[in-house]
PDB file of C-alpha atoms in Angstrom:
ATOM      1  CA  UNK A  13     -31.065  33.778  72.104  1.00 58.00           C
ATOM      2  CA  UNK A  14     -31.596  30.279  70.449  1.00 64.00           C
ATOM      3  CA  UNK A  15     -30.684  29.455  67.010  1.00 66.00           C
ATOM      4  CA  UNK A  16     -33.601  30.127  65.628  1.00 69.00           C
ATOM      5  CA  UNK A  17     -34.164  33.457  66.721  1.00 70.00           C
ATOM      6  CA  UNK A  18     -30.972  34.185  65.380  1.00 70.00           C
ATOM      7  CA  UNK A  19     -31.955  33.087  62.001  1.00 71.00           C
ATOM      8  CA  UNK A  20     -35.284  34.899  62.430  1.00 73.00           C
ATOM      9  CA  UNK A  21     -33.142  37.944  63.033  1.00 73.00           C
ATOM     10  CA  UNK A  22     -30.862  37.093  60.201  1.00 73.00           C
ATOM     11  CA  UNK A  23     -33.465  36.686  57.972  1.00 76.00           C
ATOM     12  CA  UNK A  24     -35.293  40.262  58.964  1.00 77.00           C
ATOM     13  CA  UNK A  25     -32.069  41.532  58.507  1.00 76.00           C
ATOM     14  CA  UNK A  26     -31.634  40.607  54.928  1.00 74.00           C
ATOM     15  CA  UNK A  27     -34.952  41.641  54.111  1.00 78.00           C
ATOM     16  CA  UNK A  28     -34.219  45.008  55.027  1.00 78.00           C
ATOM     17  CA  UNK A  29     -31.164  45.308  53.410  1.00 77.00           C
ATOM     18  CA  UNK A  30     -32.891  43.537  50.254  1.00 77.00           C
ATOM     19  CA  UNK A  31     -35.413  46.884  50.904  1.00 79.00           C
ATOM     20  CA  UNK A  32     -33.028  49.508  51.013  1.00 80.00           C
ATOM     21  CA  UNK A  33     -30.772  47.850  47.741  1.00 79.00           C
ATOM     22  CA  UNK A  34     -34.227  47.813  45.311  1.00 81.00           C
ATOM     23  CA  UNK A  35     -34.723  51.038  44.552  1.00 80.00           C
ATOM     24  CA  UNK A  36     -30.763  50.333  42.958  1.00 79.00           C
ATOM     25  CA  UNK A  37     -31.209  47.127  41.488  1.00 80.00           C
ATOM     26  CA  UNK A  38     -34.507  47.378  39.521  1.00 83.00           C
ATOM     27  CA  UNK A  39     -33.263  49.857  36.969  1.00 81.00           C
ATOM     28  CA  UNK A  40     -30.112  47.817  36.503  1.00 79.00           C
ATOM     29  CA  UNK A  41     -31.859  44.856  36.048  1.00 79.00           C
ATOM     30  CA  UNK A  42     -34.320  46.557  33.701  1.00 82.00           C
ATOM     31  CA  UNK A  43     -31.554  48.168  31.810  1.00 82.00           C
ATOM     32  CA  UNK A  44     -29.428  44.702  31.824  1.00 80.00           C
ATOM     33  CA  UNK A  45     -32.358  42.287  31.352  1.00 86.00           C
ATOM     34  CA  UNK A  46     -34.142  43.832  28.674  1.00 86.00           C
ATOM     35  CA  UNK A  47     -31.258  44.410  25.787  1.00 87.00           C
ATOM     36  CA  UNK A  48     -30.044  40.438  26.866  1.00 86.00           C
ATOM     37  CA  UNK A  49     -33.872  39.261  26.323  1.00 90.00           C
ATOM     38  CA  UNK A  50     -34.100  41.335  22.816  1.00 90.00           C
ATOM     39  CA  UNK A  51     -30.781  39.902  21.814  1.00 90.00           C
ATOM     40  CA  UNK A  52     -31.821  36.147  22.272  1.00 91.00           C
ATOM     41  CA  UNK A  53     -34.992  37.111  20.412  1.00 93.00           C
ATOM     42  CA  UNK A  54     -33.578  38.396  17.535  1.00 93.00           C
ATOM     43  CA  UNK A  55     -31.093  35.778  17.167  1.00 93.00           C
ATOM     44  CA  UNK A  56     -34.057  33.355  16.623  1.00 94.00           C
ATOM     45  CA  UNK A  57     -35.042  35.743  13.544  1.00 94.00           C
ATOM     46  CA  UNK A  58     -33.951  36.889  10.361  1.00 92.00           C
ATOM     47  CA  UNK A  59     -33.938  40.560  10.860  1.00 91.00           C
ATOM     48  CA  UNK A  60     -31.591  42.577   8.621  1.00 91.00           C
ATOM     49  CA  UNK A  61     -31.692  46.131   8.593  1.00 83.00           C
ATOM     50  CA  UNK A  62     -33.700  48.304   7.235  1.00 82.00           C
ATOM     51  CA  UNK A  63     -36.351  44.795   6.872  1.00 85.00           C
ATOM     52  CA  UNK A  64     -39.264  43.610   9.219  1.00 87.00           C
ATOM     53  CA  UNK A  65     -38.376  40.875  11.902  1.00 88.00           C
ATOM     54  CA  UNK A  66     -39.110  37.492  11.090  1.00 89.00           C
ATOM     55  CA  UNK A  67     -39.400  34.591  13.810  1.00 91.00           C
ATOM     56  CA  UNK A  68     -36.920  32.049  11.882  1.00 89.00           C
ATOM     57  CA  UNK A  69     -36.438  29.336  14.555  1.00 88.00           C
ATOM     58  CA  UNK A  70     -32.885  28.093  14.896  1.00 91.00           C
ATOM     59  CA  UNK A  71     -32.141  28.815  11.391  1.00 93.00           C
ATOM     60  CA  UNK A  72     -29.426  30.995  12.535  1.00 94.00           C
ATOM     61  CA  UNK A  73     -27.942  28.466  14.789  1.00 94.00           C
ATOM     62  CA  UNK A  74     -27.878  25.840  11.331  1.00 94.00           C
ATOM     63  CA  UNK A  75     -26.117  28.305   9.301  1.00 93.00           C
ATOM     64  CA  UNK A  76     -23.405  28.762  12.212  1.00 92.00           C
ATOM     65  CA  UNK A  77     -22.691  25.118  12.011  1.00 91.00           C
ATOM     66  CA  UNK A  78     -21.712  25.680   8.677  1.00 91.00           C
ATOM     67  CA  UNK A  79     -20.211  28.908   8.547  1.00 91.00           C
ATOM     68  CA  UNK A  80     -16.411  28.515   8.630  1.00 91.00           C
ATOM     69  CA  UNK A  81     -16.041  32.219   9.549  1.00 90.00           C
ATOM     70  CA  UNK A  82     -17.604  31.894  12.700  1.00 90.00           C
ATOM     71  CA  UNK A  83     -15.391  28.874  13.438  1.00 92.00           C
ATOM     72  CA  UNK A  84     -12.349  30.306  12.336  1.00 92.00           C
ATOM     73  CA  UNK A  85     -13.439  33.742  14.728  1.00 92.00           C
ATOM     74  CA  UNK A  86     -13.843  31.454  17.353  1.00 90.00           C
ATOM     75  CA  UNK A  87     -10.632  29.655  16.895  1.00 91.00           C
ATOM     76  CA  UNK A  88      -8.827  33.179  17.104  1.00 92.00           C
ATOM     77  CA  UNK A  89     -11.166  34.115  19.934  1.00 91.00           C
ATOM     78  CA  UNK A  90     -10.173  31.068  22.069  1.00 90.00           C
ATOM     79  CA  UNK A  91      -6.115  31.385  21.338  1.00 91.00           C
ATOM     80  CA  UNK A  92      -6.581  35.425  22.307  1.00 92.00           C
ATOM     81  CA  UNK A  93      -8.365  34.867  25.015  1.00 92.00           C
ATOM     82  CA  UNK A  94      -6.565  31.497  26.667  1.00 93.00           C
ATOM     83  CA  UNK A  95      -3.115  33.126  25.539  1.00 95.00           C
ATOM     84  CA  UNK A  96      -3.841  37.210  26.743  1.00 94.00           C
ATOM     85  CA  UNK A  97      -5.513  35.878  30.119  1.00 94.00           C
ATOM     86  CA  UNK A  98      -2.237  33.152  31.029  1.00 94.00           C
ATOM     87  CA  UNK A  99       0.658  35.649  30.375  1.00 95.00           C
ATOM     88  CA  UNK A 100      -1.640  38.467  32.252  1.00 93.00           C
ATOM     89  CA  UNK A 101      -2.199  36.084  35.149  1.00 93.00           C
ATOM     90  CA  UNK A 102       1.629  34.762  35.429  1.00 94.00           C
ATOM     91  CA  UNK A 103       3.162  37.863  34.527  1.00 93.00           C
ATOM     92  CA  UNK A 104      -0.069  39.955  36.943  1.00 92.00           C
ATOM     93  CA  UNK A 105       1.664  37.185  40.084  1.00 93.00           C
ATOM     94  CA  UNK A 106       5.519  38.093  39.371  1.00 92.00           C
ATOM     95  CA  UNK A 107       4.687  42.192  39.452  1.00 88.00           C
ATOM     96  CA  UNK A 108       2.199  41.724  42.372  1.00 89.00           C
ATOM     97  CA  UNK A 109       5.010  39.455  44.343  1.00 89.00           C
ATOM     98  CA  UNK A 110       7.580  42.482  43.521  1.00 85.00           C
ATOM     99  CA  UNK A 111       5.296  44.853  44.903  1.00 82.00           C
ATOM    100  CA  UNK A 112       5.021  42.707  47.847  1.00 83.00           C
ATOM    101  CA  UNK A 113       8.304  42.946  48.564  1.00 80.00           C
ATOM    102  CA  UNK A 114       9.360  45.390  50.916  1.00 68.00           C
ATOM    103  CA  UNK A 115      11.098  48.697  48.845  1.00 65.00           C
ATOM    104  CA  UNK A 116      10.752  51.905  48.845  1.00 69.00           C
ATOM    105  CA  UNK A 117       7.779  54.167  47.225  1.00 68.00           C
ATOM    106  CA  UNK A 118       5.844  51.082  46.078  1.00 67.00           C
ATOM    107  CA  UNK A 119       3.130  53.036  46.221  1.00 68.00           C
ATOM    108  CA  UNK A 120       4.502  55.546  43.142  1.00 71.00           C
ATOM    109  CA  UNK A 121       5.057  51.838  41.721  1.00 70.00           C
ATOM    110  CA  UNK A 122       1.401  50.353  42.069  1.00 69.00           C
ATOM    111  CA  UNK A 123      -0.274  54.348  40.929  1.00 70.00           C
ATOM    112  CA  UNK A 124       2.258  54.454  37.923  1.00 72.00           C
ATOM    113  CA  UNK A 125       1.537  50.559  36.829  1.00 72.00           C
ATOM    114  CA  UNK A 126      -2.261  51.653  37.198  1.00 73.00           C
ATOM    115  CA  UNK A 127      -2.011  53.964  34.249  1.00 74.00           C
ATOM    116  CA  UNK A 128      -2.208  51.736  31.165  1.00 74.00           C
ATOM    117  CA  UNK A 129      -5.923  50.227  32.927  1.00 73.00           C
ATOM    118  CA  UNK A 130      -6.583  53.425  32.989  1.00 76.00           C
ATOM    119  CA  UNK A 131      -6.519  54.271  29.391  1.00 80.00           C
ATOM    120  CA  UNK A 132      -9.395  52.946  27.445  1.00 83.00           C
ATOM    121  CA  UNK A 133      -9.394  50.105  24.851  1.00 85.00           C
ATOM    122  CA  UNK A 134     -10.145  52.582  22.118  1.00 88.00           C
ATOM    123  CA  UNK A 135      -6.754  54.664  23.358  1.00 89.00           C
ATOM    124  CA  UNK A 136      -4.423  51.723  23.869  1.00 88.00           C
ATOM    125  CA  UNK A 137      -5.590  50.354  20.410  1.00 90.00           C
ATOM    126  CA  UNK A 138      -4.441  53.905  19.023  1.00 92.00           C
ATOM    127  CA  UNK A 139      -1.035  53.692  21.227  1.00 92.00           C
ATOM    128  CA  UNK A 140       0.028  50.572  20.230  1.00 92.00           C
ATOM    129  CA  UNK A 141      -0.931  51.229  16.622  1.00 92.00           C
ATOM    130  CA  UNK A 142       1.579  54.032  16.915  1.00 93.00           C
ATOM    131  CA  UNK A 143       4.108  51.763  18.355  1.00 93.00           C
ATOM    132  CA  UNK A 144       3.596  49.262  15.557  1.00 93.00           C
ATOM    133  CA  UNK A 145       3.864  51.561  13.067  1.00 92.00           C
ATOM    134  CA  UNK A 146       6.384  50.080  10.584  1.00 89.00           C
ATOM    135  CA  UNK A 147       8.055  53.376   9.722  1.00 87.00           C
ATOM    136  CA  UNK A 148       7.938  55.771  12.616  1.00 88.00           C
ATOM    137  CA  UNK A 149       6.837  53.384  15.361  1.00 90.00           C
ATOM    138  CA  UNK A 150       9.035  52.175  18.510  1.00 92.00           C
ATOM    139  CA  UNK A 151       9.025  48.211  18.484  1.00 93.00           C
ATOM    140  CA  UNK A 152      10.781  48.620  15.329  1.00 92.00           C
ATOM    141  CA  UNK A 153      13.037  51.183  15.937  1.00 92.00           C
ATOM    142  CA  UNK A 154      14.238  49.301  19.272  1.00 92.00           C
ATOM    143  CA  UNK A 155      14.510  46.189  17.990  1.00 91.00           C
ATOM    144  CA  UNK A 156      16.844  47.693  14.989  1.00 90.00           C
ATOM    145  CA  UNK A 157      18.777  49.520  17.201  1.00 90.00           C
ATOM    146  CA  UNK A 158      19.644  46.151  19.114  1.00 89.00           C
ATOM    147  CA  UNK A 159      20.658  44.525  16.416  1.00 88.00           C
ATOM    148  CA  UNK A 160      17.579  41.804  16.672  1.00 88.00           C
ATOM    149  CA  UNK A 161      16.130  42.849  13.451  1.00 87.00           C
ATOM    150  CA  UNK A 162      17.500  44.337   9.736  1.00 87.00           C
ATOM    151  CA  UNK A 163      14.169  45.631   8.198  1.00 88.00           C
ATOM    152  CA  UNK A 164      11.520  47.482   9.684  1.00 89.00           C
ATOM    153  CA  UNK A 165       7.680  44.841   9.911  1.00 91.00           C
ATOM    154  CA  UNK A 166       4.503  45.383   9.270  1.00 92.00           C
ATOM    155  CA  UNK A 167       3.459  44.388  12.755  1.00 92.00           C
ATOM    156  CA  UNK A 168      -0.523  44.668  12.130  1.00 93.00           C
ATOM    157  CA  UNK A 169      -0.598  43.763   8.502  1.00 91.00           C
ATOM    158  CA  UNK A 170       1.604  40.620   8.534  1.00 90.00           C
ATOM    159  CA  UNK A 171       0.266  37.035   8.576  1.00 89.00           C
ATOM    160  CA  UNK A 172       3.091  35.862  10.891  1.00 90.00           C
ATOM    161  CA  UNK A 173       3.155  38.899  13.068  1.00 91.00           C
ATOM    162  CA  UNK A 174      -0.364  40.753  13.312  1.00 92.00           C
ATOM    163  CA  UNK A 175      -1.401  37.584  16.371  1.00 92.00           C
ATOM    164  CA  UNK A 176       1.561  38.021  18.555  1.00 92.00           C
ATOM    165  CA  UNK A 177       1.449  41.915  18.023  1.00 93.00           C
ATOM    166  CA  UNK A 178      -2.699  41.986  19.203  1.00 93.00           C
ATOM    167  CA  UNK A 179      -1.709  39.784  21.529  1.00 93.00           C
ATOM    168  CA  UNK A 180       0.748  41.870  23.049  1.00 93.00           C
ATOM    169  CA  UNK A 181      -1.183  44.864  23.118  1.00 92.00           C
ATOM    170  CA  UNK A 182      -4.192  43.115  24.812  1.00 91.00           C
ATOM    171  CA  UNK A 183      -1.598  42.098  28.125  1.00 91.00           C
ATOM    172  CA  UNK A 184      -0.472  45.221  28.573  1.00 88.00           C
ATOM    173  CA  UNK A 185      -3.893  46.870  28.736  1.00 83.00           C
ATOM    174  CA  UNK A 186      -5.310  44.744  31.504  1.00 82.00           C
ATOM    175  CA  UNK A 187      -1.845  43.384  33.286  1.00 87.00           C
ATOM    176  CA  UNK A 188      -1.946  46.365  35.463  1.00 86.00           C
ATOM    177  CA  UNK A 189      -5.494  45.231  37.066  1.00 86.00           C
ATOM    178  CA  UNK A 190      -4.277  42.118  37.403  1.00 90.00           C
ATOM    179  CA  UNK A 191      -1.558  42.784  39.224  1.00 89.00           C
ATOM    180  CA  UNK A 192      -3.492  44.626  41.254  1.00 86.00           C
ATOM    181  CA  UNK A 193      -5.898  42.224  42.284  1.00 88.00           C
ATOM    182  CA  UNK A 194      -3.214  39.854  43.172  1.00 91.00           C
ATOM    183  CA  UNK A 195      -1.211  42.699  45.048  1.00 88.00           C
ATOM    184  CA  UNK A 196      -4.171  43.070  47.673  1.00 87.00           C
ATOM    185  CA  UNK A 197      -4.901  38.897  47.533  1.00 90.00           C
ATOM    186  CA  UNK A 198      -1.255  38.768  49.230  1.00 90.00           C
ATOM    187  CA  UNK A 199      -1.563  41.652  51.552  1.00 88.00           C
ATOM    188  CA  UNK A 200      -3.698  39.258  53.138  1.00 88.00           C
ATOM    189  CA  UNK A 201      -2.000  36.940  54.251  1.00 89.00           C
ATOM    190  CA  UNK A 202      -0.437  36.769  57.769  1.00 89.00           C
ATOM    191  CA  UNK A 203       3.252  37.925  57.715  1.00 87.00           C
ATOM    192  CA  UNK A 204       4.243  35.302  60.823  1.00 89.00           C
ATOM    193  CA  UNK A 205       3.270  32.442  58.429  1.00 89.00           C
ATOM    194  CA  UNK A 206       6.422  33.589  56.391  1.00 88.00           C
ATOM    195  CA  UNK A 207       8.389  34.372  59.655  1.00 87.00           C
ATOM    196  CA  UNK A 208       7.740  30.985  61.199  1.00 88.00           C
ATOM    197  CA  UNK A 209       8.724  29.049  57.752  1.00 87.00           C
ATOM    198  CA  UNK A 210      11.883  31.540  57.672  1.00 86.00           C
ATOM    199  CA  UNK A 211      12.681  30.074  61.260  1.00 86.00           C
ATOM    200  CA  UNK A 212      11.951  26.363  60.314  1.00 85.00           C
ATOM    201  CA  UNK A 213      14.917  27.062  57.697  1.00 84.00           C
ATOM    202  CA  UNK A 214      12.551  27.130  54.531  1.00 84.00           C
ATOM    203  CA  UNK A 215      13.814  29.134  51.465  1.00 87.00           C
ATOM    204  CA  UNK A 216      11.936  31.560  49.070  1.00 87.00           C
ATOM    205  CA  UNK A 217      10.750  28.636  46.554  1.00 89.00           C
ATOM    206  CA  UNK A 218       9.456  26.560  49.821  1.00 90.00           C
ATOM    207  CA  UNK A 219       7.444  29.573  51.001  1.00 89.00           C
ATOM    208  CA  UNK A 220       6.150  30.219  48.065  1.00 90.00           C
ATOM    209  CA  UNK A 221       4.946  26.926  46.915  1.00 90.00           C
ATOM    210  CA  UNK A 222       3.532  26.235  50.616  1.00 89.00           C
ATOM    211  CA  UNK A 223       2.361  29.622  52.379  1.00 90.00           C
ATOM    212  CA  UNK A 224       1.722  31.939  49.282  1.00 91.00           C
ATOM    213  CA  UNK A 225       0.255  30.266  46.013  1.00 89.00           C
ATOM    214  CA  UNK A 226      -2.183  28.197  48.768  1.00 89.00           C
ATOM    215  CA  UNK A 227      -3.385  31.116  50.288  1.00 90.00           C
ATOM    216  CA  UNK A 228      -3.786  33.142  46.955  1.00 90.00           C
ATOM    217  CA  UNK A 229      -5.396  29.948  45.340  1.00 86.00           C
ATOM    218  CA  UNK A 230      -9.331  32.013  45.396  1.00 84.00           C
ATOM    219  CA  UNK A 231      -7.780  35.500  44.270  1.00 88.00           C
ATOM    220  CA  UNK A 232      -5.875  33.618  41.502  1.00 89.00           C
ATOM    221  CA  UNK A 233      -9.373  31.882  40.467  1.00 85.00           C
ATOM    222  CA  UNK A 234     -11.210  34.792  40.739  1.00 85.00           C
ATOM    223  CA  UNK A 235      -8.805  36.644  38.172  1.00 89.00           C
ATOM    224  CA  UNK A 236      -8.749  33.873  36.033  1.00 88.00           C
ATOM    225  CA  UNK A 237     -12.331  33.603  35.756  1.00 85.00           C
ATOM    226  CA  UNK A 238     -12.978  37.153  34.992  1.00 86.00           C
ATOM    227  CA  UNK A 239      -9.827  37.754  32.854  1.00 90.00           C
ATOM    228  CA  UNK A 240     -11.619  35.214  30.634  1.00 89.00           C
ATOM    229  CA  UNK A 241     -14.626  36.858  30.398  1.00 87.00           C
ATOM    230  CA  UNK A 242     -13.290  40.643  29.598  1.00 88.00           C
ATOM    231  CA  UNK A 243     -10.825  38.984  26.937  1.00 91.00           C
ATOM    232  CA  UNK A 244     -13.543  35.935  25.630  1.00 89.00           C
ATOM    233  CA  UNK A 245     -15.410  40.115  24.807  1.00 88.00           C
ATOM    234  CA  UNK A 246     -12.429  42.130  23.479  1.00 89.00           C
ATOM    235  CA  UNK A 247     -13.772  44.061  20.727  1.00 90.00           C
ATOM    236  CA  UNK A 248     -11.964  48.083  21.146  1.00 90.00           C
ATOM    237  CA  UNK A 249      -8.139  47.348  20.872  1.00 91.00           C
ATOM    238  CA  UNK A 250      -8.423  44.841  18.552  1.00 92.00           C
ATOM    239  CA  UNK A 251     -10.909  46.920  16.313  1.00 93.00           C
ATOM    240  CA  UNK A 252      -8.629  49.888  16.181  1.00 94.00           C
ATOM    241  CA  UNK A 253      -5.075  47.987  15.786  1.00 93.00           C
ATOM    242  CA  UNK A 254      -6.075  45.536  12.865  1.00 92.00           C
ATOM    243  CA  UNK A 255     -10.389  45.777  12.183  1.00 91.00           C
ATOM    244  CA  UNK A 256      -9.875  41.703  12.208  1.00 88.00           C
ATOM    245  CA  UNK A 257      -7.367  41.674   9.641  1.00 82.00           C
ATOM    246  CA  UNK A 258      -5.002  40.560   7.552  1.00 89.00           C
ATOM    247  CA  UNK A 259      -7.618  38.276   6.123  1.00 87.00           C
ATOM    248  CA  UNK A 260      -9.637  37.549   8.977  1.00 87.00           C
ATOM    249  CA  UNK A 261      -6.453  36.813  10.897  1.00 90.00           C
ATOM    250  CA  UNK A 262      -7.503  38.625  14.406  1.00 91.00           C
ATOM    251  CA  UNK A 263     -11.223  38.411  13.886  1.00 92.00           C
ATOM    252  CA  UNK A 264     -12.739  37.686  17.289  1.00 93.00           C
ATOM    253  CA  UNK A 265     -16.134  36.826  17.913  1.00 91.00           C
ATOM    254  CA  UNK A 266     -17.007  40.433  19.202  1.00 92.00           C
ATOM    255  CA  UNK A 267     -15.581  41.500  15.426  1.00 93.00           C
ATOM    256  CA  UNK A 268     -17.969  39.222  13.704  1.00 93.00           C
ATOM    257  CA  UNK A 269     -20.585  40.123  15.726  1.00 93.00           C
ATOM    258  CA  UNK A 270     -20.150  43.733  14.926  1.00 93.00           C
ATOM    259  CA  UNK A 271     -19.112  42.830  11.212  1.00 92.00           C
ATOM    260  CA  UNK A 272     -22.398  40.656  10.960  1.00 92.00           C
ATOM    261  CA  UNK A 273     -24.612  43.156  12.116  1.00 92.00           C
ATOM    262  CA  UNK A 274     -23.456  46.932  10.739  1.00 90.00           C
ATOM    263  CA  UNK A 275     -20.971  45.476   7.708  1.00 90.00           C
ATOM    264  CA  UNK A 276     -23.140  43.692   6.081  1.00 91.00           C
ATOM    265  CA  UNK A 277     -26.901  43.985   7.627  1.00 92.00           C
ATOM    266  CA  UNK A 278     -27.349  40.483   9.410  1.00 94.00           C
ATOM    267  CA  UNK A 279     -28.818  41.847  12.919  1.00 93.00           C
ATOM    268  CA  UNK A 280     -30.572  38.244  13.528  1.00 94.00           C
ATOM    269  CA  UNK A 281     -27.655  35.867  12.775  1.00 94.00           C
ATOM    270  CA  UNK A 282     -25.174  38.413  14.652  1.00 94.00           C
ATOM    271  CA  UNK A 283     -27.885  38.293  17.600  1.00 94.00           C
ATOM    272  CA  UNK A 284     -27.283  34.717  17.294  1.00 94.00           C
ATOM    273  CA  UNK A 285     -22.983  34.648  17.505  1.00 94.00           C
ATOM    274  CA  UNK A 286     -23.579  36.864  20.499  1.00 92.00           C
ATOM    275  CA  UNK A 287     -26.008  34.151  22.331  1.00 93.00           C
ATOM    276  CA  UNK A 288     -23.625  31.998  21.713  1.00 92.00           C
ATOM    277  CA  UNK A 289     -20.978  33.598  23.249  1.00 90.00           C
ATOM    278  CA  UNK A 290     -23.118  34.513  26.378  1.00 88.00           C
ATOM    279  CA  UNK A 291     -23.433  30.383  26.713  1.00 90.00           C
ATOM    280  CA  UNK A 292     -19.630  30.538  27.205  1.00 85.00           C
ATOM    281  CA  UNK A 293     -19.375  33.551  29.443  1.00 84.00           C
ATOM    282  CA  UNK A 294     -22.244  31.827  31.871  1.00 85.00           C
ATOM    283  CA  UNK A 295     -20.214  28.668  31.966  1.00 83.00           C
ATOM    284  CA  UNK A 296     -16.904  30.851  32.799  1.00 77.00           C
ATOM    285  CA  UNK A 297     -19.327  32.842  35.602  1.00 78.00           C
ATOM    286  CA  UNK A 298     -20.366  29.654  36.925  1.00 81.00           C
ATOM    287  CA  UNK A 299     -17.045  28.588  37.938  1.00 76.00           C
ATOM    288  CA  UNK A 300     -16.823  32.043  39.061  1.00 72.00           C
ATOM    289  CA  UNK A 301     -19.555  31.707  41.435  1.00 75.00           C
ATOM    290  CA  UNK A 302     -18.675  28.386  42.919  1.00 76.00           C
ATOM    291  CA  UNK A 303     -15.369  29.883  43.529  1.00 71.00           C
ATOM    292  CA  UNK A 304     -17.135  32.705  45.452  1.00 69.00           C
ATOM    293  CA  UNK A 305     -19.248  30.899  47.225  1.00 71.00           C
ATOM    294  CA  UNK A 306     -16.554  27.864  47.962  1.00 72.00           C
ATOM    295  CA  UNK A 307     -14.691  30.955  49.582  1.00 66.00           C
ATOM    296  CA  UNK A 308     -17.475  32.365  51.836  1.00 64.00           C
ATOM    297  CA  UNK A 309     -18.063  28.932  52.919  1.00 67.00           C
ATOM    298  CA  UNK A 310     -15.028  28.498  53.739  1.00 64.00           C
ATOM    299  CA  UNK A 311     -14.531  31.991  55.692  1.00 60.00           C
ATOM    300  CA  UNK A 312     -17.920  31.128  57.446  1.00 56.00           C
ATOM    301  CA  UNK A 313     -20.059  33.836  55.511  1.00 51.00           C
ATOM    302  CA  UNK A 314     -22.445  31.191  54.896  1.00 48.00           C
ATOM    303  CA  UNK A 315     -23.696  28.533  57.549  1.00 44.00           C
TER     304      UNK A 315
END
């Protein structure tokens, strides 16, 4: 067969796969569509509740620029979400290279690091607020008993503390997936790579800063690029360990969002933070994308 029957055949091919996958994908995209479309509409109106909608043009979008709560949301957003998705991503590589190693039951190891991903953000929000708790909670009574501190902190309600303590929570939530992810990039790659290099007389740090982080390069990407997006939307954990507080301290943009809209009414301009934040989640999914489609390139998915 010549090449272009082959693409002919390709091409039927897809169209009957395309067939068999609609009957799946038009409710989804109905049911994801539809609330996206209504959400960009309303933030180009003034709708509050319990009023009739209003087309308001980019009024919204004017305020925004002027609004130092949104700013300062934004601000916290970008420090959670850079911070929470670096140490989940370096800390994600050093437990998936200790799985990778070769001991015993690391099976029991991978199912019992599974359990905090798991829980769900509502649950570790009410853990951790349990660990934090100044009087009866863990952190502090460990960190008396070793000496590090004298009296017991207000984890969630301190100005100095209440960042690093959110910040802590939201790793441990979604380390486990990471790890993971990163645990089944390295599975993949060929063991006689390592056995050759072993041969040629090169040590753990040569193999791997030539065999491993090259090959995991895409799974690392990947990670990256959707770590960003689940943390850029946070909204459970951090609801339940501080509601945005002390003072607006841990207010993400999912908080003012929600604050916007049911606190104080503002359906249209809260409509309008989330557009904006789905203009930074489609940059982050292009990159995604590219990666994806770099890598099936690459593997010869795509001629």
């Amino acid at each position: 067969m010549n090449n272009s029957g082959r693409k002919k055949q390709s091409r039927a091919a897809d169209a009957e796969q395309l067939k068999l996958l609609l009957p799946v994908l038009i409710p989804v995209l109905i049911l994801s569509i539809v609330p996206l479309l209504r959400g960009i509409y309303l933030g180009f109106t003034d709708y509050q509740l319990g009023s009739e909608i209003q087309f308001n043009g980019i009024d919204n979008y004017l305020y925004m620029l002027k609004d130092q709560y949104f700013w300062r949301s934004f601000k916290v957003g970008f420090i959670w979400t850079i911070t929470v998705t670096g140490a989940q991503l370096v800390l994600g590589l050093l437990l998936a290279l200790l799985l990778n190693t070769r001991v015993r039951f690391s099976g029991v190891y991978s199912l019992l690091i599974l359990i905090p991903w798991a829980m769900p953000p509502v649950i570790r929000g009410v853990v951790w607020k349990q660990m934090f708790d100044p009087d009866t909670g863990a952190v502090n009574v460990l960190l008396t008993g070793l000496g590090i501190i004298h009296t017991p902190i207000n984890w969630l309600t301190s100005y100095e503390f209440a960042i690093p303590a959110v910040i802590v929570a939201g790793i441990w939530g979604e380390l486990p997936k990471t790890a993971v992810f990163l645990f089944a990039g390295l599975q993949t790659i060929p063991k006689t790579l390592y056995e050759s290099a072993e041969l040629d007389g090169a040590g753990s740090w040569m193999r791997f800063r030539h065999i491993t982080l090259p090959l995991l390069k895409p799974v690392l990407a990947i990670v990256l690029s959707l770590n960003f997006i689940w943390n850029f939307n946070s909204f459970g954990l951090v609801w339940v360990l501080t509601q945005g507080g002390p003072g607006g301290l841990t207010r993400l943009p999912m908080l003012a969002a929600y604050e916007e809209a049911f606190r104080y009414g503002f359906v249209g301009y809260a409509a309008a933070i989330g557009n904006v934040m789905v203009v930074f989640i489609i940059v982050a999914l292009f990159f995604y994308l590219r990666i994806q489609f770099r890598e099936q390139v690459d593997t010869g998915g795509i001629a």
